[in-house]
Amino acid sequence: MRKHFGPVLLVLACAACLRAAQSSAPKFNGERAFQDIRQLVAIGPRVAGTPGAQSARDYIRKELQAVGVAVEEQAFEAMTPNGLVKMVNVRATLPPAGAAASKERLVIGGHYDTKLFKAFTFVGANDGGSSAAFLIELARALKTRSNRVPIELLFLDGEEAVGDWQGTDHTYGSRHYVEAARQSGTLGTIRAFILVDMIGDRNLVIKREANSSPALTDAIWTAAKTLSRREFVSAITPIEDDHIEFLAAGVPSVDIIDLEYPDATSRFWHTQYDTLDNVAASSLQAVGDVLIAALPALETTDARGAR
Ligand SMILES: [Zn+2]
């Protein structure tokens, strides 16, 4: 802005700037993400290595391609207590603005598989559904944003244990992804890994996760405070999840997860009650708004030296 503009022109110019800023501001639509959960739940169980998981991938690909985002699959075989299982991570990269060439990338991930239960039908509206739907909607919201670095959306397979969560029976997708990145020499270009998991519960309470990189957690909780989002509370809890493998490999990581189920609602986790009526668009909206507000800090904070 030059000083010699007259006052009228100045006002007009500012109004135009404001309109431009408003039109390009990314908007996360919680209702639309909720409809994605509805579609995923309609598939039924989406257990790794089953046709349900294939259908979930088909849906993810279709929705991403509809907004012009290219999709890549990372297929692998995992040795599980049930033998070898074919699994597939799905990744989509949103390029940085303009011709900015960046060797670094932000990875925002979540799992799309659901846990295998034989005693009942488990559709994982929250556990598996909310994270996948959130990432689909994030692609729509960030497609027109001026990203400082490439943002990779990572749909992880095989987060769930085939049996009980022990030994190496869990987080198959993230372990494969980290190992593949290590082998291809691209592990060091991951600026940060931001994980979302179980973020659709209608009584959303997200605590700071104890293993997560403090600088990343601070960036997100600062954004939540600015937006007065009470879902992000100051209590701390340790959780094992897909971020652990990234942390172990030296990648700054944060897990945004609600694993807080008071007695009255504990029946919603890993039960037949993890259904559409127990998730809410408003919860997805809260996390979407906070993450988008935190993105400028996440794009510029170098948490690697701070861990
Ligand atoms: Zn689970």
PDB file of N, CA, C and O in Angstrom, residues 209-282:
ATOM      1  N   GLU A 209      -1.867 -34.863  23.866  1.00  0.00           N
ATOM      2  CA  GLU A 209      -1.353 -36.240  23.896  1.00  0.00           C
ATOM      3  C   GLU A 209       0.115 -36.189  24.338  1.00  0.00           C
ATOM      4  O   GLU A 209       0.921 -35.442  23.769  1.00  0.00           O
ATOM      5  N   ALA A 210       0.445 -36.972  25.343  1.00  0.00           N
ATOM      6  CA  ALA A 210       1.722 -36.828  26.044  1.00  0.00           C
ATOM      7  C   ALA A 210       2.957 -37.132  25.200  1.00  0.00           C
ATOM      8  O   ALA A 210       4.024 -36.567  25.441  1.00  0.00           O
ATOM      9  N   ASN A 211       2.843 -38.030  24.231  1.00  0.00           N
ATOM     10  CA  ASN A 211       4.012 -38.382  23.412  1.00  0.00           C
ATOM     11  C   ASN A 211       4.270 -37.365  22.301  1.00  0.00           C
ATOM     12  O   ASN A 211       5.344 -37.367  21.692  1.00  0.00           O
ATOM     13  N   SER A 212       3.272 -36.544  22.002  1.00  0.00           N
ATOM     14  CA  SER A 212       3.357 -35.625  20.856  1.00  0.00           C
ATOM     15  C   SER A 212       4.412 -34.534  21.067  1.00  0.00           C
ATOM     16  O   SER A 212       4.733 -34.185  22.212  1.00  0.00           O
ATOM     17  N   SER A 213       4.919 -33.995  19.959  1.00  0.00           N
ATOM     18  CA  SER A 213       5.917 -32.922  20.019  1.00  0.00           C
ATOM     19  C   SER A 213       5.272 -31.662  20.603  1.00  0.00           C
ATOM     20  O   SER A 213       4.285 -31.154  20.043  1.00  0.00           O
ATOM     21  N   PRO A 214       5.814 -31.127  21.705  1.00  0.00           N
ATOM     22  CA  PRO A 214       5.171 -29.981  22.375  1.00  0.00           C
ATOM     23  C   PRO A 214       4.950 -28.778  21.465  1.00  0.00           C
ATOM     24  O   PRO A 214       3.913 -28.119  21.549  1.00  0.00           O
ATOM     25  N   ALA A 215       5.896 -28.488  20.570  1.00  0.00           N
ATOM     26  CA  ALA A 215       5.748 -27.294  19.718  1.00  0.00           C
ATOM     27  C   ALA A 215       4.532 -27.423  18.797  1.00  0.00           C
ATOM     28  O   ALA A 215       3.832 -26.435  18.536  1.00  0.00           O
ATOM     29  N   LEU A 216       4.265 -28.637  18.325  1.00  0.00           N
ATOM     30  CA  LEU A 216       3.103 -28.851  17.449  1.00  0.00           C
ATOM     31  C   LEU A 216       1.811 -28.801  18.261  1.00  0.00           C
ATOM     32  O   LEU A 216       0.814 -28.206  17.840  1.00  0.00           O
ATOM     33  N   THR A 217       1.843 -29.444  19.429  1.00  0.00           N
ATOM     34  CA  THR A 217       0.667 -29.408  20.301  1.00  0.00           C
ATOM     35  C   THR A 217       0.339 -27.956  20.664  1.00  0.00           C
ATOM     36  O   THR A 217      -0.820 -27.537  20.591  1.00  0.00           O
ATOM     37  N   ASP A 218       1.366 -27.189  21.017  1.00  0.00           N
ATOM     38  CA  ASP A 218       1.143 -25.782  21.384  1.00  0.00           C
ATOM     39  C   ASP A 218       0.519 -25.002  20.230  1.00  0.00           C
ATOM     40  O   ASP A 218      -0.390 -24.199  20.440  1.00  0.00           O
ATOM     41  N   ALA A 219       1.013 -25.237  19.005  1.00  0.00           N
ATOM     42  CA  ALA A 219       0.479 -24.507  17.848  1.00  0.00           C
ATOM     43  C   ALA A 219      -1.017 -24.786  17.678  1.00  0.00           C
ATOM     44  O   ALA A 219      -1.810 -23.878  17.406  1.00  0.00           O
ATOM     45  N   ILE A 220      -1.406 -26.033  17.882  1.00  0.00           N
ATOM     46  CA  ILE A 220      -2.811 -26.400  17.688  1.00  0.00           C
ATOM     47  C   ILE A 220      -3.675 -25.894  18.841  1.00  0.00           C
ATOM     48  O   ILE A 220      -4.758 -25.336  18.619  1.00  0.00           O
ATOM     49  N   TRP A 221      -3.184 -26.036  20.052  1.00  0.00           N
ATOM     50  CA  TRP A 221      -3.989 -25.587  21.200  1.00  0.00           C
ATOM     51  C   TRP A 221      -4.083 -24.057  21.257  1.00  0.00           C
ATOM     52  O   TRP A 221      -5.072 -23.513  21.732  1.00  0.00           O
ATOM     53  N   THR A 222      -3.060 -23.367  20.747  1.00  0.00           N
ATOM     54  CA  THR A 222      -3.136 -21.907  20.661  1.00  0.00           C
ATOM     55  C   THR A 222      -4.237 -21.492  19.685  1.00  0.00           C
ATOM     56  O   THR A 222      -5.029 -20.582  19.955  1.00  0.00           O
ATOM     57  N   ALA A 223      -4.304 -22.202  18.553  1.00  0.00           N
ATOM     58  CA  ALA A 223      -5.367 -21.905  17.577  1.00  0.00           C
ATOM     59  C   ALA A 223      -6.738 -22.191  18.181  1.00  0.00           C
ATOM     60  O   ALA A 223      -7.697 -21.438  17.983  1.00  0.00           O
ATOM     61  N   ALA A 224      -6.832 -23.288  18.935  1.00  0.00           N
ATOM     62  CA  ALA A 224      -8.119 -23.644  19.563  1.00  0.00           C
ATOM     63  C   ALA A 224      -8.549 -22.565  20.549  1.00  0.00           C
ATOM     64  O   ALA A 224      -9.728 -22.204  20.628  1.00  0.00           O
ATOM     65  N   LYS A 225      -7.574 -22.037  21.286  1.00  0.00           N
ATOM     66  CA  LYS A 225      -7.887 -20.993  22.268  1.00  0.00           C
ATOM     67  C   LYS A 225      -8.361 -19.731  21.556  1.00  0.00           C
ATOM     68  O   LYS A 225      -9.340 -19.096  21.967  1.00  0.00           O
ATOM     69  N   THR A 226      -7.683 -19.378  20.475  1.00  0.00           N
ATOM     70  CA  THR A 226      -8.065 -18.190  19.703  1.00  0.00           C
ATOM     71  C   THR A 226      -9.494 -18.323  19.194  1.00  0.00           C
ATOM     72  O   THR A 226     -10.245 -17.360  19.144  1.00  0.00           O
ATOM     73  N   LEU A 227      -9.869 -19.536  18.804  1.00  0.00           N
ATOM     74  CA  LEU A 227     -11.217 -19.768  18.268  1.00  0.00           C
ATOM     75  C   LEU A 227     -12.217 -20.109  19.366  1.00  0.00           C
ATOM     76  O   LEU A 227     -13.370 -20.426  19.075  1.00  0.00           O
ATOM     77  N   SER A 228     -11.758 -20.082  20.633  1.00  0.00           N
ATOM     78  CA  SER A 228     -12.610 -20.438  21.786  1.00  0.00           C
ATOM     79  C   SER A 228     -13.239 -21.817  21.624  1.00  0.00           C
ATOM     80  O   SER A 228     -14.412 -22.031  21.926  1.00  0.00           O
ATOM     81  N   ARG A 229     -12.450 -22.745  21.129  1.00  0.00           N
ATOM     82  CA  ARG A 229     -12.941 -24.117  20.965  1.00  0.00           C
ATOM     83  C   ARG A 229     -12.680 -24.899  22.249  1.00  0.00           C
ATOM     84  O   ARG A 229     -11.560 -25.316  22.525  1.00  0.00           O
ATOM     85  N   ARG A 230     -13.747 -25.112  23.007  1.00  0.00           N
ATOM     86  CA  ARG A 230     -13.599 -25.749  24.319  1.00  0.00           C
ATOM     87  C   ARG A 230     -13.356 -27.251  24.222  1.00  0.00           C
ATOM     88  O   ARG A 230     -13.078 -27.912  25.202  1.00  0.00           O
ATOM     89  N   GLU A 231     -13.485 -27.802  23.004  1.00  0.00           N
ATOM     90  CA  GLU A 231     -13.247 -29.255  22.844  1.00  0.00           C
ATOM     91  C   GLU A 231     -11.790 -29.608  23.113  1.00  0.00           C
ATOM     92  O   GLU A 231     -11.474 -30.740  23.453  1.00  0.00           O
ATOM     93  N   PHE A 232     -10.895 -28.638  22.929  1.00  0.00           N
ATOM     94  CA  PHE A 232      -9.461 -28.870  23.160  1.00  0.00           C
ATOM     95  C   PHE A 232      -9.144 -28.446  24.589  1.00  0.00           C
ATOM     96  O   PHE A 232      -9.112 -27.255  24.893  1.00  0.00           O
ATOM     97  N   VAL A 233      -8.943 -29.427  25.469  1.00  0.00           N
ATOM     98  CA  VAL A 233      -8.760 -29.131  26.888  1.00  0.00           C
ATOM     99  C   VAL A 233      -7.274 -29.225  27.252  1.00  0.00           C
ATOM    100  O   VAL A 233      -6.466 -29.757  26.491  1.00  0.00           O
ATOM    101  N   SER A 234      -6.938 -28.725  28.444  1.00  0.00           N
ATOM    102  CA  SER A 234      -5.515 -28.637  28.796  1.00  0.00           C
ATOM    103  C   SER A 234      -4.970 -29.896  29.455  1.00  0.00           C
ATOM    104  O   SER A 234      -3.757 -30.021  29.635  1.00  0.00           O
ATOM    105  N   ALA A 235      -5.821 -30.830  29.834  1.00  0.00           N
ATOM    106  CA  ALA A 235      -5.343 -32.076  30.455  1.00  0.00           C
ATOM    107  C   ALA A 235      -4.470 -32.853  29.468  1.00  0.00           C
ATOM    108  O   ALA A 235      -4.564 -32.660  28.257  1.00  0.00           O
ATOM    109  N   ILE A 236      -3.620 -33.706  30.014  1.00  0.00           N
ATOM    110  CA  ILE A 236      -2.667 -34.460  29.179  1.00  0.00           C
ATOM    111  C   ILE A 236      -2.888 -35.953  29.365  1.00  0.00           C
ATOM    112  O   ILE A 236      -3.129 -36.414  30.486  1.00  0.00           O
ATOM    113  N   THR A 237      -2.801 -36.705  28.267  1.00  0.00           N
ATOM    114  CA  THR A 237      -2.945 -38.162  28.361  1.00  0.00           C
ATOM    115  C   THR A 237      -2.044 -38.834  27.321  1.00  0.00           C
ATOM    116  O   THR A 237      -1.897 -38.314  26.211  1.00  0.00           O
ATOM    117  N   PRO A 238      -1.402 -39.939  27.681  1.00  0.00           N
ATOM    118  CA  PRO A 238      -0.561 -40.632  26.692  1.00  0.00           C
ATOM    119  C   PRO A 238      -1.359 -41.660  25.897  1.00  0.00           C
ATOM    120  O   PRO A 238      -2.131 -42.427  26.482  1.00  0.00           O
ATOM    121  N   ILE A 239      -1.192 -41.660  24.585  1.00  0.00           N
ATOM    122  CA  ILE A 239      -1.921 -42.608  23.729  1.00  0.00           C
ATOM    123  C   ILE A 239      -0.980 -43.172  22.669  1.00  0.00           C
ATOM    124  O   ILE A 239      -0.198 -42.428  22.064  1.00  0.00           O
ATOM    125  N   GLU A 240      -1.037 -44.465  22.491  1.00  0.00           N
ATOM    126  CA  GLU A 240      -0.280 -45.099  21.393  1.00  0.00           C
ATOM    127  C   GLU A 240      -1.143 -45.067  20.144  1.00  0.00           C
ATOM    128  O   GLU A 240      -2.293 -45.504  20.184  1.00  0.00           O
ATOM    129  N   ASP A 241      -0.559 -44.578  19.067  1.00  0.00           N
ATOM    130  CA  ASP A 241      -1.339 -44.434  17.840  1.00  0.00           C
ATOM    131  C   ASP A 241      -0.355 -44.380  16.663  1.00  0.00           C
ATOM    132  O   ASP A 241       0.840 -44.589  16.835  1.00  0.00           O
ATOM    133  N   ASP A 242      -0.867 -44.061  15.485  1.00  0.00           N
ATOM    134  CA  ASP A 242      -0.012 -44.060  14.295  1.00  0.00           C
ATOM    135  C   ASP A 242       1.137 -43.057  14.351  1.00  0.00           C
ATOM    136  O   ASP A 242       2.077 -43.153  13.558  1.00  0.00           O
ATOM    137  N   HIS A 243       1.086 -42.088  15.261  1.00  0.00           N
ATOM    138  CA  HIS A 243       2.172 -41.098  15.315  1.00  0.00           C
ATOM    139  C   HIS A 243       3.439 -41.661  15.964  1.00  0.00           C
ATOM    140  O   HIS A 243       4.518 -41.099  15.770  1.00  0.00           O
ATOM    141  N   ILE A 244       3.302 -42.748  16.711  1.00  0.00           N
ATOM    142  CA  ILE A 244       4.445 -43.262  17.478  1.00  0.00           C
ATOM    143  C   ILE A 244       5.605 -43.654  16.550  1.00  0.00           C
ATOM    144  O   ILE A 244       6.769 -43.380  16.840  1.00  0.00           O
ATOM    145  N   GLU A 245       5.270 -44.277  15.432  1.00  0.00           N
ATOM    146  CA  GLU A 245       6.323 -44.713  14.511  1.00  0.00           C
ATOM    147  C   GLU A 245       7.054 -43.518  13.894  1.00  0.00           C
ATOM    148  O   GLU A 245       8.266 -43.558  13.685  1.00  0.00           O
ATOM    149  N   PHE A 246       6.312 -42.445  13.614  1.00  0.00           N
ATOM    150  CA  PHE A 246       6.929 -41.222  13.083  1.00  0.00           C
ATOM    151  C   PHE A 246       7.849 -40.606  14.137  1.00  0.00           C
ATOM    152  O   PHE A 246       8.970 -40.202  13.829  1.00  0.00           O
ATOM    153  N   LEU A 247       7.380 -40.539  15.381  1.00  0.00           N
ATOM    154  CA  LEU A 247       8.186 -39.978  16.463  1.00  0.00           C
ATOM    155  C   LEU A 247       9.469 -40.777  16.645  1.00  0.00           C
ATOM    156  O   LEU A 247      10.549 -40.217  16.804  1.00  0.00           O
ATOM    157  N   ALA A 248       9.321 -42.111  16.606  1.00  0.00           N
ATOM    158  CA  ALA A 248      10.492 -42.968  16.793  1.00  0.00           C
ATOM    159  C   ALA A 248      11.520 -42.740  15.684  1.00  0.00           C
ATOM    160  O   ALA A 248      12.716 -42.937  15.891  1.00  0.00           O
ATOM    161  N   ALA A 249      11.038 -42.320  14.512  1.00  0.00           N
ATOM    162  CA  ALA A 249      11.940 -42.066  13.382  1.00  0.00           C
ATOM    163  C   ALA A 249      12.457 -40.630  13.375  1.00  0.00           C
ATOM    164  O   ALA A 249      13.150 -40.219  12.450  1.00  0.00           O
ATOM    165  N   GLY A 250      12.093 -39.842  14.401  1.00  0.00           N
ATOM    166  CA  GLY A 250      12.599 -38.479  14.507  1.00  0.00           C
ATOM    167  C   GLY A 250      11.754 -37.429  13.818  1.00  0.00           C
ATOM    168  O   GLY A 250      12.184 -36.289  13.661  1.00  0.00           O
ATOM    169  N   VAL A 251      10.537 -37.806  13.398  1.00  0.00           N
ATOM    170  CA  VAL A 251       9.649 -36.844  12.738  1.00  0.00           C
ATOM    171  C   VAL A 251       8.755 -36.198  13.804  1.00  0.00           C
ATOM    172  O   VAL A 251       8.021 -36.903  14.505  1.00  0.00           O
ATOM    173  N   PRO A 252       8.802 -34.868  13.955  1.00  0.00           N
ATOM    174  CA  PRO A 252       7.911 -34.209  14.913  1.00  0.00           C
ATOM    175  C   PRO A 252       6.457 -34.579  14.598  1.00  0.00           C
ATOM    176  O   PRO A 252       6.043 -34.539  13.433  1.00  0.00           O
ATOM    177  N   SER A 253       5.711 -34.948  15.610  1.00  0.00           N
ATOM    178  CA  SER A 253       4.359 -35.460  15.365  1.00  0.00           C
ATOM    179  C   SER A 253       3.416 -35.054  16.478  1.00  0.00           C
ATOM    180  O   SER A 253       3.842 -34.822  17.619  1.00  0.00           O
ATOM    181  N   VAL A 254       2.142 -34.991  16.123  1.00  0.00           N
ATOM    182  CA  VAL A 254       1.113 -34.695  17.123  1.00  0.00           C
ATOM    183  C   VAL A 254      -0.124 -35.532  16.825  1.00  0.00           C
ATOM    184  O   VAL A 254      -0.466 -35.744  15.666  1.00  0.00           O
ATOM    185  N   ASP A 255      -0.746 -36.028  17.869  1.00  0.00           N
ATOM    186  CA  ASP A 255      -1.963 -36.827  17.723  1.00  0.00           C
ATOM    187  C   ASP A 255      -3.147 -36.034  18.260  1.00  0.00           C
ATOM    188  O   ASP A 255      -3.163 -35.652  19.432  1.00  0.00           O
ATOM    189  N   ILE A 256      -4.111 -35.775  17.388  1.00  0.00           N
ATOM    190  CA  ILE A 256      -5.352 -35.109  17.798  1.00  0.00           C
ATOM    191  C   ILE A 256      -6.394 -36.204  17.927  1.00  0.00           C
ATOM    192  O   ILE A 256      -6.882 -36.733  16.922  1.00  0.00           O
ATOM    193  N   ILE A 257      -6.711 -36.588  19.139  1.00  0.00           N
ATOM    194  CA  ILE A 257      -7.558 -37.766  19.358  1.00  0.00           C
ATOM    195  C   ILE A 257      -8.435 -37.574  20.586  1.00  0.00           C
ATOM    196  O   ILE A 257      -8.022 -36.964  21.572  1.00  0.00           O
ATOM    197  N   ASP A 258      -9.636 -38.095  20.481  1.00  0.00           N
ATOM    198  CA  ASP A 258     -10.540 -38.147  21.635  1.00  0.00           C
ATOM    199  C   ASP A 258     -10.706 -39.605  22.038  1.00  0.00           C
ATOM    200  O   ASP A 258     -11.444 -40.354  21.404  1.00  0.00           O
ATOM    201  N   LEU A 259      -9.973 -39.984  23.059  1.00  0.00           N
ATOM    202  CA  LEU A 259     -10.129 -41.348  23.588  1.00  0.00           C
ATOM    203  C   LEU A 259     -10.691 -41.257  25.003  1.00  0.00           C
ATOM    204  O   LEU A 259     -10.474 -42.109  25.842  1.00  0.00           O
ATOM    205  N   GLU A 260     -11.417 -40.142  25.236  1.00  0.00           N
ATOM    206  CA  GLU A 260     -11.999 -39.933  26.557  1.00  0.00           C
ATOM    207  C   GLU A 260     -13.462 -40.326  26.523  1.00  0.00           C
ATOM    208  O   GLU A 260     -14.277 -39.663  25.915  1.00  0.00           O
ATOM    209  N   TYR A 261     -13.756 -41.426  27.138  1.00  0.00           N
ATOM    210  CA  TYR A 261     -15.142 -41.855  27.169  1.00  0.00           C
ATOM    211  C   TYR A 261     -15.579 -42.016  28.615  1.00  0.00           C
ATOM    212  O   TYR A 261     -15.225 -42.990  29.267  1.00  0.00           O
ATOM    213  N   PRO A 262     -16.310 -41.030  29.112  1.00  0.00           N
ATOM    214  CA  PRO A 262     -16.828 -41.169  30.473  1.00  0.00           C
ATOM    215  C   PRO A 262     -17.668 -42.445  30.565  1.00  0.00           C
ATOM    216  O   PRO A 262     -18.134 -42.953  29.546  1.00  0.00           O
ATOM    217  N   ASP A 263     -17.872 -42.926  31.759  1.00  0.00           N
ATOM    218  CA  ASP A 263     -18.577 -44.203  31.945  1.00  0.00           C
ATOM    219  C   ASP A 263     -19.874 -44.293  31.145  1.00  0.00           C
ATOM    220  O   ASP A 263     -20.174 -45.299  30.528  1.00  0.00           O
ATOM    221  N   ALA A 264     -20.608 -43.190  31.133  1.00  0.00           N
ATOM    222  CA  ALA A 264     -21.928 -43.223  30.507  1.00  0.00           C
ATOM    223  C   ALA A 264     -21.860 -43.479  29.008  1.00  0.00           C
ATOM    224  O   ALA A 264     -22.812 -43.976  28.410  1.00  0.00           O
ATOM    225  N   THR A 265     -20.724 -43.143  28.394  1.00  0.00           N
ATOM    226  CA  THR A 265     -20.658 -43.283  26.933  1.00  0.00           C
ATOM    227  C   THR A 265     -19.569 -44.247  26.486  1.00  0.00           C
ATOM    228  O   THR A 265     -19.291 -44.366  25.304  1.00  0.00           O
ATOM    229  N   SER A 266     -18.933 -44.940  27.419  1.00  0.00           N
ATOM    230  CA  SER A 266     -17.799 -45.785  27.058  1.00  0.00           C
ATOM    231  C   SER A 266     -18.209 -46.884  26.093  1.00  0.00           C
ATOM    232  O   SER A 266     -17.375 -47.485  25.434  1.00  0.00           O
ATOM    233  N   ARG A 267     -19.502 -47.131  25.990  1.00  0.00           N
ATOM    234  CA  ARG A 267     -19.952 -48.195  25.094  1.00  0.00           C
ATOM    235  C   ARG A 267     -19.793 -47.830  23.610  1.00  0.00           C
ATOM    236  O   ARG A 267     -20.059 -48.651  22.754  1.00  0.00           O
ATOM    237  N   PHE A 268     -19.342 -46.601  23.308  1.00  0.00           N
ATOM    238  CA  PHE A 268     -19.223 -46.213  21.902  1.00  0.00           C
ATOM    239  C   PHE A 268     -17.890 -46.618  21.268  1.00  0.00           C
ATOM    240  O   PHE A 268     -17.715 -46.495  20.076  1.00  0.00           O
ATOM    241  N   TRP A 269     -16.906 -47.027  22.070  1.00  0.00           N
ATOM    242  CA  TRP A 269     -15.575 -47.326  21.510  1.00  0.00           C
ATOM    243  C   TRP A 269     -15.410 -48.832  21.316  1.00  0.00           C
ATOM    244  O   TRP A 269     -15.574 -49.610  22.257  1.00  0.00           O
ATOM    245  N   HIS A 270     -15.102 -49.231  20.097  1.00  0.00           N
ATOM    246  CA  HIS A 270     -14.913 -50.646  19.767  1.00  0.00           C
ATOM    247  C   HIS A 270     -16.127 -51.485  20.135  1.00  0.00           C
ATOM    248  O   HIS A 270     -15.985 -52.606  20.643  1.00  0.00           O
ATOM    249  N   THR A 271     -17.298 -50.937  19.886  1.00  0.00           N
ATOM    250  CA  THR A 271     -18.538 -51.688  20.100  1.00  0.00           C
ATOM    251  C   THR A 271     -19.464 -51.471  18.899  1.00  0.00           C
ATOM    252  O   THR A 271     -19.178 -50.642  18.026  1.00  0.00           O
ATOM    253  N   GLN A 272     -20.565 -52.193  18.906  1.00  0.00           N
ATOM    254  CA  GLN A 272     -21.535 -52.026  17.813  1.00  0.00           C
ATOM    255  C   GLN A 272     -22.225 -50.666  17.860  1.00  0.00           C
ATOM    256  O   GLN A 272     -22.999 -50.331  16.971  1.00  0.00           O
ATOM    257  N   TYR A 273     -21.926 -49.885  18.920  1.00  0.00           N
ATOM    258  CA  TYR A 273     -22.571 -48.575  19.045  1.00  0.00           C
ATOM    259  C   TYR A 273     -21.743 -47.439  18.442  1.00  0.00           C
ATOM    260  O   TYR A 273     -22.118 -46.275  18.565  1.00  0.00           O
ATOM    261  N   ASP A 274     -20.611 -47.778  17.816  1.00  0.00           N
ATOM    262  CA  ASP A 274     -19.845 -46.732  17.119  1.00  0.00           C
ATOM    263  C   ASP A 274     -20.525 -46.493  15.769  1.00  0.00           C
ATOM    264  O   ASP A 274     -20.064 -46.945  14.720  1.00  0.00           O
ATOM    265  N   THR A 275     -21.649 -45.806  15.843  1.00  0.00           N
ATOM    266  CA  THR A 275     -22.519 -45.631  14.675  1.00  0.00           C
ATOM    267  C   THR A 275     -22.727 -44.150  14.355  1.00  0.00           C
ATOM    268  O   THR A 275     -22.328 -43.274  15.130  1.00  0.00           O
ATOM    269  N   LEU A 276     -23.379 -43.921  13.227  1.00  0.00           N
ATOM    270  CA  LEU A 276     -23.562 -42.558  12.726  1.00  0.00           C
ATOM    271  C   LEU A 276     -24.236 -41.643  13.747  1.00  0.00           C
ATOM    272  O   LEU A 276     -23.903 -40.462  13.844  1.00  0.00           O
ATOM    273  N   ASP A 277     -25.185 -42.174  14.504  1.00  0.00           N
ATOM    274  CA  ASP A 277     -25.914 -41.308  15.436  1.00  0.00           C
ATOM    275  C   ASP A 277     -25.069 -40.890  16.641  1.00  0.00           C
ATOM    276  O   ASP A 277     -25.496 -40.037  17.419  1.00  0.00           O
ATOM    277  N   ASN A 278     -23.890 -41.473  16.783  1.00  0.00           N
ATOM    278  CA  ASN A 278     -23.033 -41.079  17.901  1.00  0.00           C
ATOM    279  C   ASN A 278     -21.868 -40.197  17.472  1.00  0.00           C
ATOM    280  O   ASN A 278     -20.971 -39.912  18.266  1.00  0.00           O
ATOM    281  N   VAL A 279     -21.869 -39.775  16.210  1.00  0.00           N
ATOM    282  CA  VAL A 279     -20.895 -38.781  15.762  1.00  0.00           C
ATOM    283  C   VAL A 279     -21.651 -37.518  15.345  1.00  0.00           C
ATOM    284  O   VAL A 279     -22.854 -37.558  15.096  1.00  0.00           O
ATOM    285  N   ALA A 280     -20.926 -36.396  15.308  1.00  0.00           N
ATOM    286  CA  ALA A 280     -21.592 -35.123  15.033  1.00  0.00           C
ATOM    287  C   ALA A 280     -20.770 -34.268  14.075  1.00  0.00           C
ATOM    288  O   ALA A 280     -19.541 -34.200  14.189  1.00  0.00           O
ATOM    289  N   ALA A 281     -21.486 -33.612  13.165  1.00  0.00           N
ATOM    290  CA  ALA A 281     -20.825 -32.694  12.223  1.00  0.00           C
ATOM    291  C   ALA A 281     -20.111 -31.577  12.968  1.00  0.00           C
ATOM    292  O   ALA A 281     -19.042 -31.117  12.555  1.00  0.00           O
ATOM    293  N   SER A 282     -20.692 -31.145  14.106  1.00  0.00           N
ATOM    294  CA  SER A 282     -20.099 -30.032  14.858  1.00  0.00           C
ATOM    295  C   SER A 282     -18.723 -30.403  15.423  1.00  0.00           C
ATOM    296  O   SER A 282     -17.854 -29.539  15.560  1.00  0.00           O
TER     297      SER A 282
END
